[in-house]
Coordinates of C-alpha atoms in Angstrom, one line a residue:
S1374 CA 0.0 0.0 0.0
A1375 CA 1.0 3.8 -0.5
Q1376 CA 1.4 5.9 2.5
N1377 CA 1.9 9.8 2.4
D1378 CA 5.1 10.7 4.1
D1379 CA 3.2 12.1 7.2
V1380 CA 1.3 9.0 7.8
Y1381 CA 4.2 6.8 7.5
F1382 CA 6.2 9.0 10.0
Q1383 CA 3.5 8.8 12.4
T1384 CA 2.9 5.2 12.2
R1385 CA 6.6 4.5 12.8
E1386 CA 6.4 6.6 16.1
I1387 CA 3.2 4.8 17.1
Q1388 CA 5.4 1.5 17.4
N1389 CA 7.3 3.4 20.5
K1390 CA 4.7 2.2 23.1
Y1391 CA 4.9 -1.3 22.0
Y1392 CA 8.8 -1.4 22.1
D1393 CA 8.6 0.4 25.6
A1394 CA 6.5 -2.4 26.8
V1395 CA 9.0 -5.1 25.8
P1396 CA 11.2 -4.9 28.8
A1397 CA 8.7 -5.6 31.5
I1398 CA 7.3 -8.5 29.5
V1399 CA 10.6 -9.9 29.0
A1400 CA 11.5 -9.6 32.5
K1401 CA 8.2 -11.2 33.3
Y1402 CA 8.9 -14.3 31.5
M1403 CA 12.5 -14.5 32.6
K1404 CA 11.4 -14.6 36.0
G1405 CA 9.2 -17.5 35.2
I1406 CA 12.0 -19.2 33.7
S1407 CA 14.2 -18.6 36.7
E1408 CA 11.7 -20.2 38.7
A1409 CA 11.4 -23.1 36.4
T1410 CA 15.2 -24.0 35.9
G1411 CA 16.8 -22.5 39.2
R1412 CA 19.1 -20.4 37.2
H1413 CA 18.6 -16.4 37.5
Y1414 CA 17.7 -14.6 34.2
A1415 CA 16.8 -11.1 34.0
P1416 CA 17.2 -8.2 31.5
F1417 CA 20.5 -7.3 33.2
V1418 CA 22.0 -9.6 35.8
Y1419 CA 24.8 -8.6 38.3
Y1420 CA 27.5 -10.8 39.7
G1421 CA 30.0 -10.0 42.2
A1422 CA 30.6 -7.8 45.3
E1423 CA 27.7 -6.1 46.6
D1424 CA 30.0 -2.8 47.2
A1425 CA 32.0 -3.0 44.0
T1426 CA 33.8 -0.1 42.8
D1427 CA 34.7 -1.3 39.4
I1428 CA 32.6 -3.4 37.0
I1429 CA 32.6 -5.0 33.6
I1430 CA 29.4 -4.6 31.4
A1431 CA 29.3 -7.1 28.5
M1432 CA 27.1 -10.0 26.8
G1433 CA 27.6 -13.4 25.4
S1434 CA 29.6 -16.2 26.6
A1435 CA 32.7 -14.1 27.6
T1436 CA 30.7 -13.0 30.8
E1437 CA 31.3 -16.5 32.1
T1438 CA 35.0 -15.7 31.9
I1439 CA 34.6 -12.4 33.3
K1440 CA 32.8 -14.0 36.2
E1441 CA 35.8 -16.5 37.1
A1442 CA 38.2 -13.3 36.8
V1443 CA 35.8 -11.5 39.4
D1444 CA 35.9 -14.3 41.8
Y1445 CA 39.5 -14.5 41.5
L1446 CA 40.1 -10.8 42.2
N1447 CA 37.5 -10.8 45.0
K1448 CA 39.4 -13.4 46.7
Q1449 CA 42.3 -11.2 46.8
G1450 CA 40.4 -8.3 48.4
K1451 CA 39.5 -6.4 45.4
K1452 CA 35.7 -4.9 44.9
V1453 CA 34.7 -5.7 41.4
G1454 CA 31.8 -7.3 39.6
C1455 CA 30.0 -7.5 36.2
V1456 CA 26.8 -7.1 34.5
T1457 CA 25.7 -9.7 32.0
V1458 CA 23.3 -8.1 29.3
H1459 CA 20.5 -10.6 28.3
L1460 CA 18.1 -8.1 26.8
Y1461 CA 20.1 -5.8 24.4
R1462 CA 17.2 -4.4 22.4
P1463 CA 15.0 -2.6 23.6
F1464 CA 17.9 -1.4 25.8
S1465 CA 16.3 -0.6 29.4
K1466 CA 17.8 2.2 31.2
E1467 CA 15.5 1.3 34.2
Y1468 CA 16.7 -2.4 34.5
L1469 CA 20.3 -1.6 33.9
L1470 CA 20.4 1.0 36.8
S1471 CA 18.6 -1.3 39.0
V1472 CA 21.3 -4.0 39.2
V1473 CA 24.3 -1.5 39.2
P1474 CA 25.6 -1.1 42.7
A1475 CA 25.6 2.4 44.1
T1476 CA 29.1 2.3 45.0
V1477 CA 30.4 1.6 41.3
K1478 CA 32.9 4.4 40.5
R1479 CA 34.3 3.0 37.2
I1480 CA 32.8 0.7 34.3
A1481 CA 34.2 -0.8 31.5
V1482 CA 31.8 -1.9 28.7
L1483 CA 33.2 -4.6 26.5
D1484 CA 32.0 -5.1 22.8
R1485 CA 33.0 -8.0 20.7
T1486 CA 32.7 -5.9 17.4
K1487 CA 34.4 -3.2 15.6
E1488 CA 32.6 -0.2 14.3
P1489 CA 34.9 1.8 12.2
G1490 CA 34.5 5.6 12.2
S1491 CA 32.0 5.5 15.0
A1492 CA 32.7 7.3 18.4
G1493 CA 32.4 4.0 20.0
E1494 CA 30.9 0.4 19.9
P1495 CA 27.3 -0.2 20.3
L1496 CA 27.0 -1.4 23.8
Y1497 CA 29.4 1.0 25.0
L1498 CA 27.5 4.1 23.2
D1499 CA 24.3 2.6 25.0
V1500 CA 25.7 2.6 28.6
K1501 CA 27.1 6.0 28.0
S1502 CA 23.8 7.3 27.1
V1503 CA 22.2 5.9 30.2
Y1504 CA 24.6 7.9 32.5
Y1505 CA 24.4 11.0 30.4
G1506 CA 23.6 14.0 32.6
V1507 CA 23.5 11.8 35.6
K1508 CA 25.1 13.7 38.9
G1509 CA 28.1 11.6 39.8
A1510 CA 28.0 9.3 36.9
P1511 CA 30.9 6.8 37.0
F1512 CA 34.0 7.1 35.0
I1513 CA 33.0 4.9 31.8
I1514 CA 35.5 3.4 29.0
G1515 CA 34.9 1.0 26.3
G1516 CA 37.1 -1.8 24.8
R1517 CA 37.0 -4.4 22.2
F1518 CA 37.8 -8.1 22.6
G1519 CA 37.5 -11.5 21.0
L1520 CA 36.8 -10.6 17.5
S1521 CA 36.8 -13.6 15.0
S1522 CA 36.2 -15.8 17.9
R1523 CA 39.7 -14.8 19.4
D1524 CA 40.2 -16.6 22.5
T1525 CA 39.2 -14.8 25.6
T1526 CA 40.8 -15.7 29.0
P1527 CA 40.6 -14.6 32.8
A1528 CA 43.9 -13.0 32.3
Q1529 CA 42.7 -10.8 29.7
M1530 CA 39.7 -9.8 32.0
I1531 CA 42.0 -9.2 34.9
A1532 CA 44.1 -6.9 32.7
V1533 CA 40.8 -5.1 31.9
F1534 CA 40.1 -4.6 35.4
K1535 CA 43.5 -3.2 36.1
H1536 CA 43.2 -0.7 33.3
L1537 CA 39.9 0.4 34.6
A1538 CA 41.2 0.9 38.1
K1539 CA 43.8 3.5 36.7
K1540 CA 41.1 5.1 34.4
G1541 CA 43.1 3.8 31.5
H1542 CA 42.3 5.1 27.8
D1543 CA 39.3 4.6 26.2
G1544 CA 38.7 2.4 23.0
F1545 CA 41.2 -0.1 24.2
T1546 CA 41.7 -3.7 22.9
V1547 CA 42.5 -6.8 24.9
G1548 CA 43.9 -9.8 23.6
I1549 CA 46.3 -8.9 20.9
N1550 CA 49.3 -6.8 20.9
D1551 CA 48.3 -3.9 18.7
D1552 CA 51.7 -2.3 17.7
V1553 CA 50.1 -0.2 14.9
T1554 CA 47.8 2.2 16.9
N1555 CA 48.7 1.0 20.4
L1556 CA 45.5 0.5 21.7
S1557 CA 45.6 -2.8 23.3
I1558 CA 46.5 -3.1 26.9
P1559 CA 49.0 -5.4 28.7
V1560 CA 48.0 -8.9 29.7
G1561 CA 49.6 -10.8 32.7
P1562 CA 50.2 -14.6 32.8
E1563 CA 47.3 -16.8 32.6
V1564 CA 45.9 -18.1 36.1
R1565 CA 44.2 -21.4 36.8
I1566 CA 40.9 -20.5 38.2
N1567 CA 39.4 -23.7 39.4
E1568 CA 41.9 -26.2 40.8
E1569 CA 39.2 -28.6 41.3
V1570 CA 38.8 -29.3 37.7
S1571 CA 41.0 -31.7 35.8
E1572 CA 42.0 -30.1 32.5
L1573 CA 43.5 -32.2 29.5
V1574 CA 44.7 -31.2 26.0
F1575 CA 45.3 -33.4 23.3
F1576 CA 47.3 -32.8 20.1
G1577 CA 46.4 -34.7 16.9
L1578 CA 46.5 -35.3 13.5
G1579 CA 43.3 -34.5 11.4
S1580 CA 41.5 -37.7 10.7
D1581 CA 43.4 -39.8 13.0
G1582 CA 40.4 -40.2 15.2
T1583 CA 41.7 -38.3 18.2
V1584 CA 38.9 -35.8 18.3
G1585 CA 36.3 -38.5 18.0
A1586 CA 37.9 -40.4 20.9
N1587 CA 37.7 -37.2 23.0
K1588 CA 34.1 -36.7 22.2
N1589 CA 33.5 -40.3 23.4
S1590 CA 35.7 -39.8 26.4
I1591 CA 33.9 -36.6 27.5
K1592 CA 30.6 -38.2 26.8
I1593 CA 31.3 -41.5 28.9
I1594 CA 32.6 -39.2 31.9
G1595 CA 29.5 -36.7 31.6
D1596 CA 26.9 -39.8 31.3
N1597 CA 28.6 -42.3 33.6
T1598 CA 30.1 -40.2 36.4
D1599 CA 28.8 -37.5 38.6
Q1600 CA 31.1 -35.0 37.3
Y1601 CA 30.7 -31.9 35.1
A1602 CA 32.3 -32.4 31.7
Q1603 CA 33.2 -29.8 29.1
A1604 CA 35.1 -30.1 25.7
Y1605 CA 36.5 -27.6 23.1
F1606 CA 38.0 -28.6 19.7
A1607 CA 40.2 -26.6 17.4
Y1608 CA 41.2 -27.6 13.9
D1609 CA 43.5 -25.8 11.4
S1610 CA 41.9 -25.0 8.1
K1611 CA 43.5 -28.4 6.3
K1612 CA 41.1 -30.7 8.3
A1613 CA 42.3 -34.1 7.2
G1614 CA 46.1 -34.1 7.6
G1615 CA 46.2 -31.0 9.7
T1616 CA 46.4 -30.5 13.4
T1617 CA 43.7 -30.7 15.9
R1618 CA 43.5 -29.7 19.7
S1619 CA 40.9 -31.1 21.9
N1620 CA 40.5 -29.5 25.0
L1621 CA 38.7 -31.3 27.9
R1622 CA 37.8 -30.3 31.3
F1623 CA 36.0 -32.3 34.1
G1624 CA 35.2 -32.0 37.8
K1625 CA 33.0 -31.9 40.8
S1626 CA 32.1 -28.3 40.5
P1627 CA 30.1 -26.5 37.5
I1628 CA 32.6 -25.3 34.8
H1629 CA 32.3 -21.7 33.4
S1630 CA 35.6 -21.6 31.5
T1631 CA 34.6 -20.6 28.0
Y1632 CA 38.2 -20.6 26.5
Y1633 CA 41.0 -23.0 25.6
I1634 CA 42.9 -24.6 28.2
E1635 CA 46.5 -22.9 29.3
N1636 CA 47.3 -24.7 32.2
A1637 CA 46.8 -28.5 31.6
D1638 CA 47.2 -31.2 33.9
L1639 CA 47.8 -33.6 31.2
I1640 CA 49.0 -33.1 27.6
S1641 CA 49.0 -36.0 25.0
C1642 CA 50.6 -35.9 21.7
S1643 CA 49.6 -38.5 19.1
L1644 CA 52.6 -37.6 16.8
D1645 CA 56.3 -37.1 17.8
T1646 CA 57.3 -34.7 15.0
Y1647 CA 55.1 -32.3 16.8
L1648 CA 57.7 -32.0 19.3
F1649 CA 59.7 -29.7 16.7
K1650 CA 56.3 -27.8 15.3
F1651 CA 54.4 -26.7 18.4
D1652 CA 55.5 -25.6 21.8
M1653 CA 53.1 -27.9 23.7
I1654 CA 54.7 -28.2 27.1
K1655 CA 54.2 -24.3 27.5
N1656 CA 50.6 -25.1 28.4
L1657 CA 51.3 -27.8 30.8
K1658 CA 51.0 -26.9 34.5
K1659 CA 54.0 -27.7 36.9
G1660 CA 53.8 -31.1 37.9
G1661 CA 51.6 -32.0 35.2
T1662 CA 51.7 -35.0 32.9
F1663 CA 53.0 -35.5 29.3
L1664 CA 52.0 -38.5 27.1
L1665 CA 53.8 -38.9 23.7
N1666 CA 52.8 -41.5 21.1
T1667 CA 56.1 -42.4 19.6
T1668 CA 57.9 -45.3 17.8
F1669 CA 61.2 -44.7 19.5
S1670 CA 62.1 -46.8 22.6
A1671 CA 62.6 -45.2 26.0
E1672 CA 66.3 -44.7 25.2
D1673 CA 66.1 -43.4 21.8
I1674 CA 63.5 -40.7 22.5
V1675 CA 66.0 -38.7 24.9
N1676 CA 68.2 -38.3 22.0
Y1677 CA 65.3 -37.3 19.6
M1678 CA 63.6 -35.0 21.5
P1679 CA 64.7 -31.3 21.2
N1680 CA 66.7 -29.9 24.2
K1681 CA 63.9 -27.1 24.6
V1682 CA 61.4 -29.8 25.6
K1683 CA 63.7 -31.7 28.0
K1684 CA 64.4 -28.3 29.6
Q1685 CA 60.8 -27.5 29.8
L1686 CA 59.7 -30.9 31.1
A1687 CA 62.5 -30.5 33.7
E1688 CA 61.5 -27.3 35.0
K1689 CA 57.9 -28.0 35.3
E1690 CA 58.7 -31.0 37.1
A1691 CA 56.6 -33.0 34.6
K1692 CA 55.8 -36.7 34.6
F1693 CA 56.9 -38.2 31.0
Y1694 CA 55.3 -41.3 29.5
I1695 CA 55.6 -42.6 26.2
I1696 CA 53.3 -45.4 24.4
N1697 CA 53.9 -47.0 21.0
A1698 CA 50.4 -46.9 19.9
V1699 CA 51.5 -47.3 16.4
D1700 CA 52.5 -50.8 16.7
I1701 CA 49.9 -51.7 19.1
A1702 CA 47.3 -50.5 16.5
R1703 CA 48.9 -52.6 13.7
E1704 CA 48.8 -55.7 16.0
L1705 CA 45.2 -55.2 16.5
G1706 CA 44.3 -54.8 13.0
M1707 CA 43.4 -51.0 13.6
G1708 CA 45.6 -49.7 10.8
R1709 CA 46.7 -46.2 11.7
H1710 CA 43.8 -45.3 14.0
T1711 CA 45.7 -45.0 17.5
N1712 CA 42.9 -43.1 19.1
T1713 CA 41.3 -45.9 21.2
I1714 CA 44.7 -47.0 22.4
L1715 CA 45.5 -43.4 23.8
Q1716 CA 42.1 -43.1 25.0
S1717 CA 42.8 -46.1 27.5
A1718 CA 45.9 -44.4 28.4
I1719 CA 44.6 -41.5 29.2
F1720 CA 42.1 -42.9 31.5
K1721 CA 44.7 -44.9 33.0
L1722 CA 46.7 -41.8 33.8
S1723 CA 43.8 -39.6 35.2
P1724 CA 43.2 -40.8 38.7
S1725 CA 40.2 -38.2 38.8
I1726 CA 37.7 -40.1 36.5

């Protein structure tokens, strides 16, 4: 149908009352979901110290990582928190202000997007507008993280809190080293947040069955024990014949880690040539276990291994095991598929399973 400009304009504005009603409707149903599931849902959910002075506002899976950083810092005597955005549009000033502690002095808003040419990213601008003209408004800066699924770790979120505490520059980035526009902030060493959770990393060869075996392993743990279980898988672009990296976590407490493992209890490598290609041991915690699939004997592997790897294993006081899964697979008629054999070895080396 055809409309005159004044009619179209007016009908567009009539929609305001419907959009204005959405936050309350969403809050009502989120409350019902919370009662049914036991999990707290609301347009905005606050997590952290009741008297926090510094908070991060963000949305998406990264908020789980931020919560880990919040717990870590609060245990050290800091007063920090975070706000998770569950309802982004319509953006509700009322519901946001209702969850932010009155003690907050500084806010960092994180966006997982880049808006070239804009004064800031979308969520950041929304939060700024909420506090525009408010007497005693907190100091607010915006930053970018995790573009193209760049891994977001607790160490990065701790770095954001440190940057915020000193009222650092606006428009910062975290998770990269920006040596061109110099907007990135320094990130400290990775920290192990939950020692009660076992963390395992597996380096495999694309199509050798490592990923499939690890999917089976985590399913076995999740279905047949009282432990929580999680698995993340990373592949390179070549798929078959390329490198795979499996990240497995399991433990008695809920797992909130939405990032790859940096301090593994156990690392398994299905191809000994990877010793020369990848710095695998850097992700092994001190006193951890390293399992290597190799056709070399215990005596020969010492001469084969790079000195750098030997040094790392010694410095980390690692427990080092080797297995010749290739010959075992051949003897059992399994061809080159060593995955099930390595899977059995992992169960043997993981007393928490």
